[in-house]
Coordinates of C-alpha atoms in Angstrom, one line a residue:
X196 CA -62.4 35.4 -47.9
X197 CA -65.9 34.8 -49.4
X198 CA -67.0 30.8 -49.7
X199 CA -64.2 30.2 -47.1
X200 CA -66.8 29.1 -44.8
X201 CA -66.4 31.8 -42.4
X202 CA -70.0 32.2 -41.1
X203 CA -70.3 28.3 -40.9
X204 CA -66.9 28.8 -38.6
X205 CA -69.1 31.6 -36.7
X206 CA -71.9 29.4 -35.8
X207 CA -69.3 26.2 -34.9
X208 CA -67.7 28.8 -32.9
X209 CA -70.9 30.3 -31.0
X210 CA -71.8 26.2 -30.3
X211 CA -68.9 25.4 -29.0
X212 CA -69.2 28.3 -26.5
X213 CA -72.8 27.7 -25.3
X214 CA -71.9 24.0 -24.8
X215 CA -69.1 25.1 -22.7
X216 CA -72.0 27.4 -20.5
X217 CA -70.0 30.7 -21.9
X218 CA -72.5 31.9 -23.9
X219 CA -70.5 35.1 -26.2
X220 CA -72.0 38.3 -27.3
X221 CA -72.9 37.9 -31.0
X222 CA -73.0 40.9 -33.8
X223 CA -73.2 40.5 -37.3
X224 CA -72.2 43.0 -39.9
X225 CA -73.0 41.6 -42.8
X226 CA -76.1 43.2 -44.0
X227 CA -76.6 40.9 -47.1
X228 CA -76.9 37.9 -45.6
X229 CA -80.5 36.0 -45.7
X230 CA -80.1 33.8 -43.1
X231 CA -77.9 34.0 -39.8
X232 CA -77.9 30.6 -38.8
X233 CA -77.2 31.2 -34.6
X234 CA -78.2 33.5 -32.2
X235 CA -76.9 37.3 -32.6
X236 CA -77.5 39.9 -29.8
X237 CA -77.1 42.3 -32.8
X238 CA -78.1 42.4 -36.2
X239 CA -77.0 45.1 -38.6
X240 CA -80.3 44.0 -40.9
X241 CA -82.4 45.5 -37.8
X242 CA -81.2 48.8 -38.7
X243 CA -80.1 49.0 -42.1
X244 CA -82.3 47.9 -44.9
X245 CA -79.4 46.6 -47.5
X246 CA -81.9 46.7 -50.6
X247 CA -83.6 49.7 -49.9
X248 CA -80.5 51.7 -50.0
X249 CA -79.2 49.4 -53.4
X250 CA -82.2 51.0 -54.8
X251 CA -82.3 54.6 -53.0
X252 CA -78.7 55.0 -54.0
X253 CA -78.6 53.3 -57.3
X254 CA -76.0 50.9 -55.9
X255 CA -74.3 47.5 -56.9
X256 CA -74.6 44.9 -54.3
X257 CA -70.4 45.5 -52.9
X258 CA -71.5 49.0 -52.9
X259 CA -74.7 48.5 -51.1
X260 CA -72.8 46.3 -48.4
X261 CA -69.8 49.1 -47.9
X262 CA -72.6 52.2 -47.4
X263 CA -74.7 50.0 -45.1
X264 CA -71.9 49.3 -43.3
X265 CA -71.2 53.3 -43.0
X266 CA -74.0 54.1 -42.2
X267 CA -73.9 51.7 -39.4
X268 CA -70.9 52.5 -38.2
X269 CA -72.0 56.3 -37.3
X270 CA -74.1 54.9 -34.8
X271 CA -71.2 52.3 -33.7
X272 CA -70.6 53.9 -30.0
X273 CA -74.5 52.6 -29.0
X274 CA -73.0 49.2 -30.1
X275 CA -70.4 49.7 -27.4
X276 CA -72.8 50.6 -24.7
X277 CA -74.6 47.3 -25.4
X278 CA -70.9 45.7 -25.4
X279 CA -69.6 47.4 -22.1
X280 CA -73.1 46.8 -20.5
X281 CA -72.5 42.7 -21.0
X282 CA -69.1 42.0 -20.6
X283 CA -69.5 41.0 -17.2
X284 CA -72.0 38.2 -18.5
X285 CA -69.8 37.8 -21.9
X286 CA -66.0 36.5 -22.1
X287 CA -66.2 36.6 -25.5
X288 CA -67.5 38.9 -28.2
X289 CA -67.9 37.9 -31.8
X290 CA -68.8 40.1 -34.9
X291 CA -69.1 38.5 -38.3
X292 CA -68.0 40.5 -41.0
X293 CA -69.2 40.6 -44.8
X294 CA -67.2 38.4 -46.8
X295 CA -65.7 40.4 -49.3
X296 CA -62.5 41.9 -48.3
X297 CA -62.0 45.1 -49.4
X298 CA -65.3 46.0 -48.2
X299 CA -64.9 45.9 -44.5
X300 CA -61.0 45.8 -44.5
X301 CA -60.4 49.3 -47.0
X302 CA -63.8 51.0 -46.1
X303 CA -63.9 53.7 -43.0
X304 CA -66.5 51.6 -41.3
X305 CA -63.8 48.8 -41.1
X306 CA -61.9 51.6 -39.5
X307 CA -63.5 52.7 -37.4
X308 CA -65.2 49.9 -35.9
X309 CA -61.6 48.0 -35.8
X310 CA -60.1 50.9 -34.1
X311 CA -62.8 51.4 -31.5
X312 CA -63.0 48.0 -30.4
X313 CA -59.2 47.8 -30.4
X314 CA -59.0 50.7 -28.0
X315 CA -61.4 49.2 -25.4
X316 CA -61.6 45.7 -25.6
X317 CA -58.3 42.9 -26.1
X318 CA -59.4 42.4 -30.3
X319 CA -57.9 39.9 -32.2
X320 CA -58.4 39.9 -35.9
X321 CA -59.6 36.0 -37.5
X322 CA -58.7 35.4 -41.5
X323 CA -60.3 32.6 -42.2
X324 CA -59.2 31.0 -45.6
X325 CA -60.3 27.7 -47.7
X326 CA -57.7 25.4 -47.8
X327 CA -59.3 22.8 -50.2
X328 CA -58.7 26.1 -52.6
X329 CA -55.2 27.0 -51.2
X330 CA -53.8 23.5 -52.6
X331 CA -52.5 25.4 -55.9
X332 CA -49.4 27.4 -54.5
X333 CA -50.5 30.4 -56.8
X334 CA -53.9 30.4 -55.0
X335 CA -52.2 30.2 -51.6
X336 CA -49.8 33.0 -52.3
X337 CA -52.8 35.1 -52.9
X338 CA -54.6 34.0 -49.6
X339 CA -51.0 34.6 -47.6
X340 CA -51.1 38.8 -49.4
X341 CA -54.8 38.9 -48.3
X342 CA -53.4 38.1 -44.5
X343 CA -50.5 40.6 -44.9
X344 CA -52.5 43.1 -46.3
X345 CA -55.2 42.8 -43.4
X346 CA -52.6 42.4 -40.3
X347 CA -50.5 45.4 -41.6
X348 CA -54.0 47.3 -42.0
X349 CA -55.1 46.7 -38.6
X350 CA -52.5 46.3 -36.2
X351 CA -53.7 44.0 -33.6
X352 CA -53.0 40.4 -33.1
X353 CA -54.0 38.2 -36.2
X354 CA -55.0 34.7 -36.5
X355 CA -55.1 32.3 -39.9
X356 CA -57.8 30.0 -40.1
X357 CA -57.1 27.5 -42.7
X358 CA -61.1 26.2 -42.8
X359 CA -62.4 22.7 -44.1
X360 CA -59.9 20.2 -42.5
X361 CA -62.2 17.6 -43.2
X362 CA -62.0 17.4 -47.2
X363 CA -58.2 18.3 -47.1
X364 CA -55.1 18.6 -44.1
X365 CA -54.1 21.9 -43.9
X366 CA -49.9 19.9 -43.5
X367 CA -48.9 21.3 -47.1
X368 CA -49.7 24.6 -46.0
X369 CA -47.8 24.5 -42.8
X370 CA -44.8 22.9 -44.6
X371 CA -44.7 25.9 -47.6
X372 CA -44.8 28.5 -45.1
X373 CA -41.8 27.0 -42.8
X374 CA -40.0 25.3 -45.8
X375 CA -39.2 27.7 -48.2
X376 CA -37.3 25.1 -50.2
X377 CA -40.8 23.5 -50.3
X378 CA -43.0 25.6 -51.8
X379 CA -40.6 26.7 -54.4
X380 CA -40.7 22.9 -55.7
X381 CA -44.2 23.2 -55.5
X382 CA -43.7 26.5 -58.2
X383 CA -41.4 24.8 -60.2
X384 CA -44.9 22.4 -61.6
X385 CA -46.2 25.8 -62.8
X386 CA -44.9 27.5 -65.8
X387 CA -47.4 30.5 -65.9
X388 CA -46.2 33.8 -65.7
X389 CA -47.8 33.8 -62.4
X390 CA -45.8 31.5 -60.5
X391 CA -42.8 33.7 -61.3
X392 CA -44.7 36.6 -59.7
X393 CA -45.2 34.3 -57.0
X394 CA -41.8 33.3 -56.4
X395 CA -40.3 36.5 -56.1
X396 CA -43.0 37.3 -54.0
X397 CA -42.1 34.5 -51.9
X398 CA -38.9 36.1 -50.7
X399 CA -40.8 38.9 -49.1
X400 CA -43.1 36.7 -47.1
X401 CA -40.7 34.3 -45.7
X402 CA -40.6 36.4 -42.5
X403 CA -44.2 36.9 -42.4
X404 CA -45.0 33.4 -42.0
X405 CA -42.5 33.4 -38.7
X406 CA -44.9 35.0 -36.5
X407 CA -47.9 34.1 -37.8
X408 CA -50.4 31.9 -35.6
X409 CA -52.0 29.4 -38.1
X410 CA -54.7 27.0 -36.9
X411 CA -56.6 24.2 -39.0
X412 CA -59.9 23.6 -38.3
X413 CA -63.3 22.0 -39.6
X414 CA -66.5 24.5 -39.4
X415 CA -67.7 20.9 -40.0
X416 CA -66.8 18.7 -37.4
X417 CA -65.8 20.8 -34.8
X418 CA -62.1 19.6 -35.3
X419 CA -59.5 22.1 -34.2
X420 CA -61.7 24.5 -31.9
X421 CA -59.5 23.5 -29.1
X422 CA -56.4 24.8 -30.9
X423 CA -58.2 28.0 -31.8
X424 CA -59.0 28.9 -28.4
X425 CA -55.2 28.7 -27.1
X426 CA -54.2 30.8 -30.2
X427 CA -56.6 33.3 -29.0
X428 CA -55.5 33.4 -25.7
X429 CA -52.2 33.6 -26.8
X430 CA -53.3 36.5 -28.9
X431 CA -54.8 38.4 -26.4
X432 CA -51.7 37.9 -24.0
X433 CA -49.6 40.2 -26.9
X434 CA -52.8 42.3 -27.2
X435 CA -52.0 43.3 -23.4
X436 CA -48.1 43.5 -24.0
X437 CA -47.5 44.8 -27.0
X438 CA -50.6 46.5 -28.3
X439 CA -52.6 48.1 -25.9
X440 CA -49.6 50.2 -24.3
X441 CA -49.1 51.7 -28.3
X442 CA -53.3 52.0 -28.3
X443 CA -53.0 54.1 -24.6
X444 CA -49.7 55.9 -26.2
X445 CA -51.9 56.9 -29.3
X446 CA -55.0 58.3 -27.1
X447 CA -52.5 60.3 -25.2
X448 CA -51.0 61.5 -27.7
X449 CA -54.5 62.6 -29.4
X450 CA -55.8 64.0 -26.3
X451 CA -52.9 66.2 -25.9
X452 CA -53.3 67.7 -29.5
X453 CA -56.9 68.3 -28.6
X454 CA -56.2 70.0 -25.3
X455 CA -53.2 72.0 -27.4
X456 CA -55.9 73.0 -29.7
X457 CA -58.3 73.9 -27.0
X458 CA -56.2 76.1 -25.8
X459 CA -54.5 78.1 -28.7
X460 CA -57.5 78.8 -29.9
X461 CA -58.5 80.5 -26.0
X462 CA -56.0 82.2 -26.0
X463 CA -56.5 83.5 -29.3
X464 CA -59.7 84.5 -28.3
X465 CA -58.7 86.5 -25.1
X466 CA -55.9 88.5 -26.9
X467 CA -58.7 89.6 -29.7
X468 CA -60.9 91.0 -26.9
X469 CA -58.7 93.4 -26.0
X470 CA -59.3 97.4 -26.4
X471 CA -56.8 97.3 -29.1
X472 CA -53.5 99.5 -29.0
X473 CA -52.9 103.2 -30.7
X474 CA -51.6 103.1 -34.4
X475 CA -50.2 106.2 -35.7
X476 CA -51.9 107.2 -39.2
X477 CA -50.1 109.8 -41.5
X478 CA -51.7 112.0 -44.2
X479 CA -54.8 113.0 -42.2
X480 CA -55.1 116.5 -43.0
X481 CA -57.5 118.8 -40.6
X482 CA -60.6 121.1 -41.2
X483 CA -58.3 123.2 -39.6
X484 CA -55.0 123.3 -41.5
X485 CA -55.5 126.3 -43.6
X486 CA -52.3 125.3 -45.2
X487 CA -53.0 122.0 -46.3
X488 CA -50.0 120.6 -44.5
X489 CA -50.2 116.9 -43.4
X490 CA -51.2 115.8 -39.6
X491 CA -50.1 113.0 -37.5
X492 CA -53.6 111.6 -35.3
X493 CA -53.1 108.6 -33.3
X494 CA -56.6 106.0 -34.0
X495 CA -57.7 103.4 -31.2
X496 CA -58.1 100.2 -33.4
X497 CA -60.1 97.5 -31.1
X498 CA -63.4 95.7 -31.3
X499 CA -65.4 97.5 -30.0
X500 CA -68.2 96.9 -27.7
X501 CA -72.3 96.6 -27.9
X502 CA -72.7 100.5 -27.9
X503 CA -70.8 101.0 -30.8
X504 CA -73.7 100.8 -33.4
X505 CA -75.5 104.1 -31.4
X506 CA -72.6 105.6 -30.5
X507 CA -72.0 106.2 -34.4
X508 CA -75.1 106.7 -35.4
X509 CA -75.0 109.7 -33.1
X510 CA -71.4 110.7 -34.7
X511 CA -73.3 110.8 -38.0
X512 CA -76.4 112.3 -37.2
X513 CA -74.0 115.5 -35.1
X514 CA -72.1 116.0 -38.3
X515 CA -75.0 115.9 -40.7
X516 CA -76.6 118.6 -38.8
X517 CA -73.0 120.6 -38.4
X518 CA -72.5 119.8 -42.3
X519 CA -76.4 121.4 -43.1
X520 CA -75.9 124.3 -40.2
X521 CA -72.5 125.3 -42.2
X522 CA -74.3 125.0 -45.5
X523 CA -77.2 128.1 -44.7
X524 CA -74.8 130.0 -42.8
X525 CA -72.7 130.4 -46.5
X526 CA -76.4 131.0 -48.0
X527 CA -77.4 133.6 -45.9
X528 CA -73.8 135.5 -46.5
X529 CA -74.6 134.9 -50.1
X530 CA -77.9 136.3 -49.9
X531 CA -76.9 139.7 -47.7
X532 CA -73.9 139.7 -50.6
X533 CA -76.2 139.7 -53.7
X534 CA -75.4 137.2 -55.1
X535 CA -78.2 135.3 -55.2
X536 CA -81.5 137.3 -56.3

């Protein structure tokens, strides 16, 4: 969520790392940032120029940020060279995403790069969210649909950050999502017809919250980082479990439709390149059927081969000159007849 803090977060979380002498592998995808703060392995801005294609495309700066990301994307398998190539040196692998929602979550960049990494590497997917902001429980509905929207979008183990611990506990937040009874109190002080939106909406994410890892931390301080990294881990234990065998099912599944569709289409091709087979064609009458009465000729219907071309141009050129020799044969009789003077 943009302002949530979640670059600030990223370089707490790259500190933490290199203090504990497991330096991680660093991308950032947000090409309209002006400053990265800690050290990134990759940097979308060394490849994409975000302004010049604002300008080249006549874009706003959302759709500047989506079509940088797109084009960045195409050329996302090099990033997983780079990523294979180090993960011997690298537990962990962190990418830092633009902070407006729809543009990586609904694009095909978000895609595609969500769905590569998830079918190599154990991914889990960090929502980071300002709690200071969530404290009105119309606000923190909103920030709870943005979750749903992005786990149900991804499919891979999920993780809410509820950021800036230091100006406010995240305990409220905890308590509305296990005590239902809790947060509806907290509606009943709004009056709007917003909070009766919420409420009913409520209802729907009541089992939501059940599985949900929730973490509070301070991009700050530092407080919380400890927590974080045992959700993670216990992320990427039902990445292993419960995700990857459906990710290996999927590229099975995918590979045996290509392989399916490899081989219809040879088999197609070997039963055109056949002779063909005889078709029997009616109303063919011959140059020698002096009564006009209809002839049954059986035609070869293939495709041919690479003498066809002169083999017909000979057929033509034989009954041109047939055609002409027939022609002054009926002239000369003419002539010898008198008809012609």
């Amino acid at each position: 969520m943009a302002g949530s803090g979640k670059t600030t977060f990223v370089q707490r979380l790259t500190g933490h790392l290199h203090a504990k002498k497991t330096p991680p592998y660093v991308i950032n995808l947000d090409p309209a940032v002006h400053e990265v703060n800690f050290p990134v392995n990759i940097d979308i801005r060394d490849t994409v120029n975000y302004k010049e294609i604002m300008k080249q495309y006549g874009l706003g700066p959302n759709g500047g940020i989506m079509t940088s990301l797109n084009l960045f994307s195409t050329k996302f398998d090099q990033v997983m060279q780079f990523v294979e190539k180090n993960s011997t040196d690298s537990k962990y692998v962190i990418l830092d995403t633009p902070g407006q929602i729809e543009v990586f979550t609904w694009s095909a960049s978000g895609t595609i790069i969500s769905e590569t990494l998830g079918s190599t590497f154990p991914t889990v997917i960090v929502y980071v969210m300002d709690t200071a902001r969530s404290v009105n429980p119309v606000t923190f509905m909103s920030n709870m649909l943005y979750a749903c929207s992005i786990l149900y979008k991804f499919k891979l183990p999920f993780i809410v950050v509820m950021n800036k611990t230091d100006i406010i506990s995240n305990d409220f937040a905890v308590e509305w999502m296990q005590d239902f009874e809790a947060f509806q109190d907290a509606l009943a002080q709004e009056t709007s017809y917003t909070s009766n939106l919420t409420r009913s909406m409520s209802l729907v994410l009541d089992e939501f919250y059940q599985n949900m890892r929730c973490v509070g931390v301070s991009a700050v301080t530092g407080e919380g980082m400890t927590e974080f990294f045992k959700a993670v881990s216990e992320a990427v234990t039902e990445y292993e479990t419960e995700y990857k065998p459906e990710y290996e099912k999927l590229r099975k599944e995918r590979l045996l439709k290509e392989d399916k569709a490899k081989e219809e289409k040879l088999s197609k091709l070997k039963s055109e390149a056949g002779s063909g087979t005889s078709v029997t064609m009616e109303g063919i009458i011959s140059g020698d059927d002096t009564n006009g009465s209809a002839k049954e000729q059986e035609v070869a219907i293939g495709l041919g081969d690479e003498n066809d071309d002169e083999l017909e141009k000979d057929d033509v050129e034989g009954r041109e000159e047939i055609i002409e020799e027939e022609s002054f044969n009926r002239f000369k009789s003419k002539s010898s007849e008198g008809v012609i003077k």
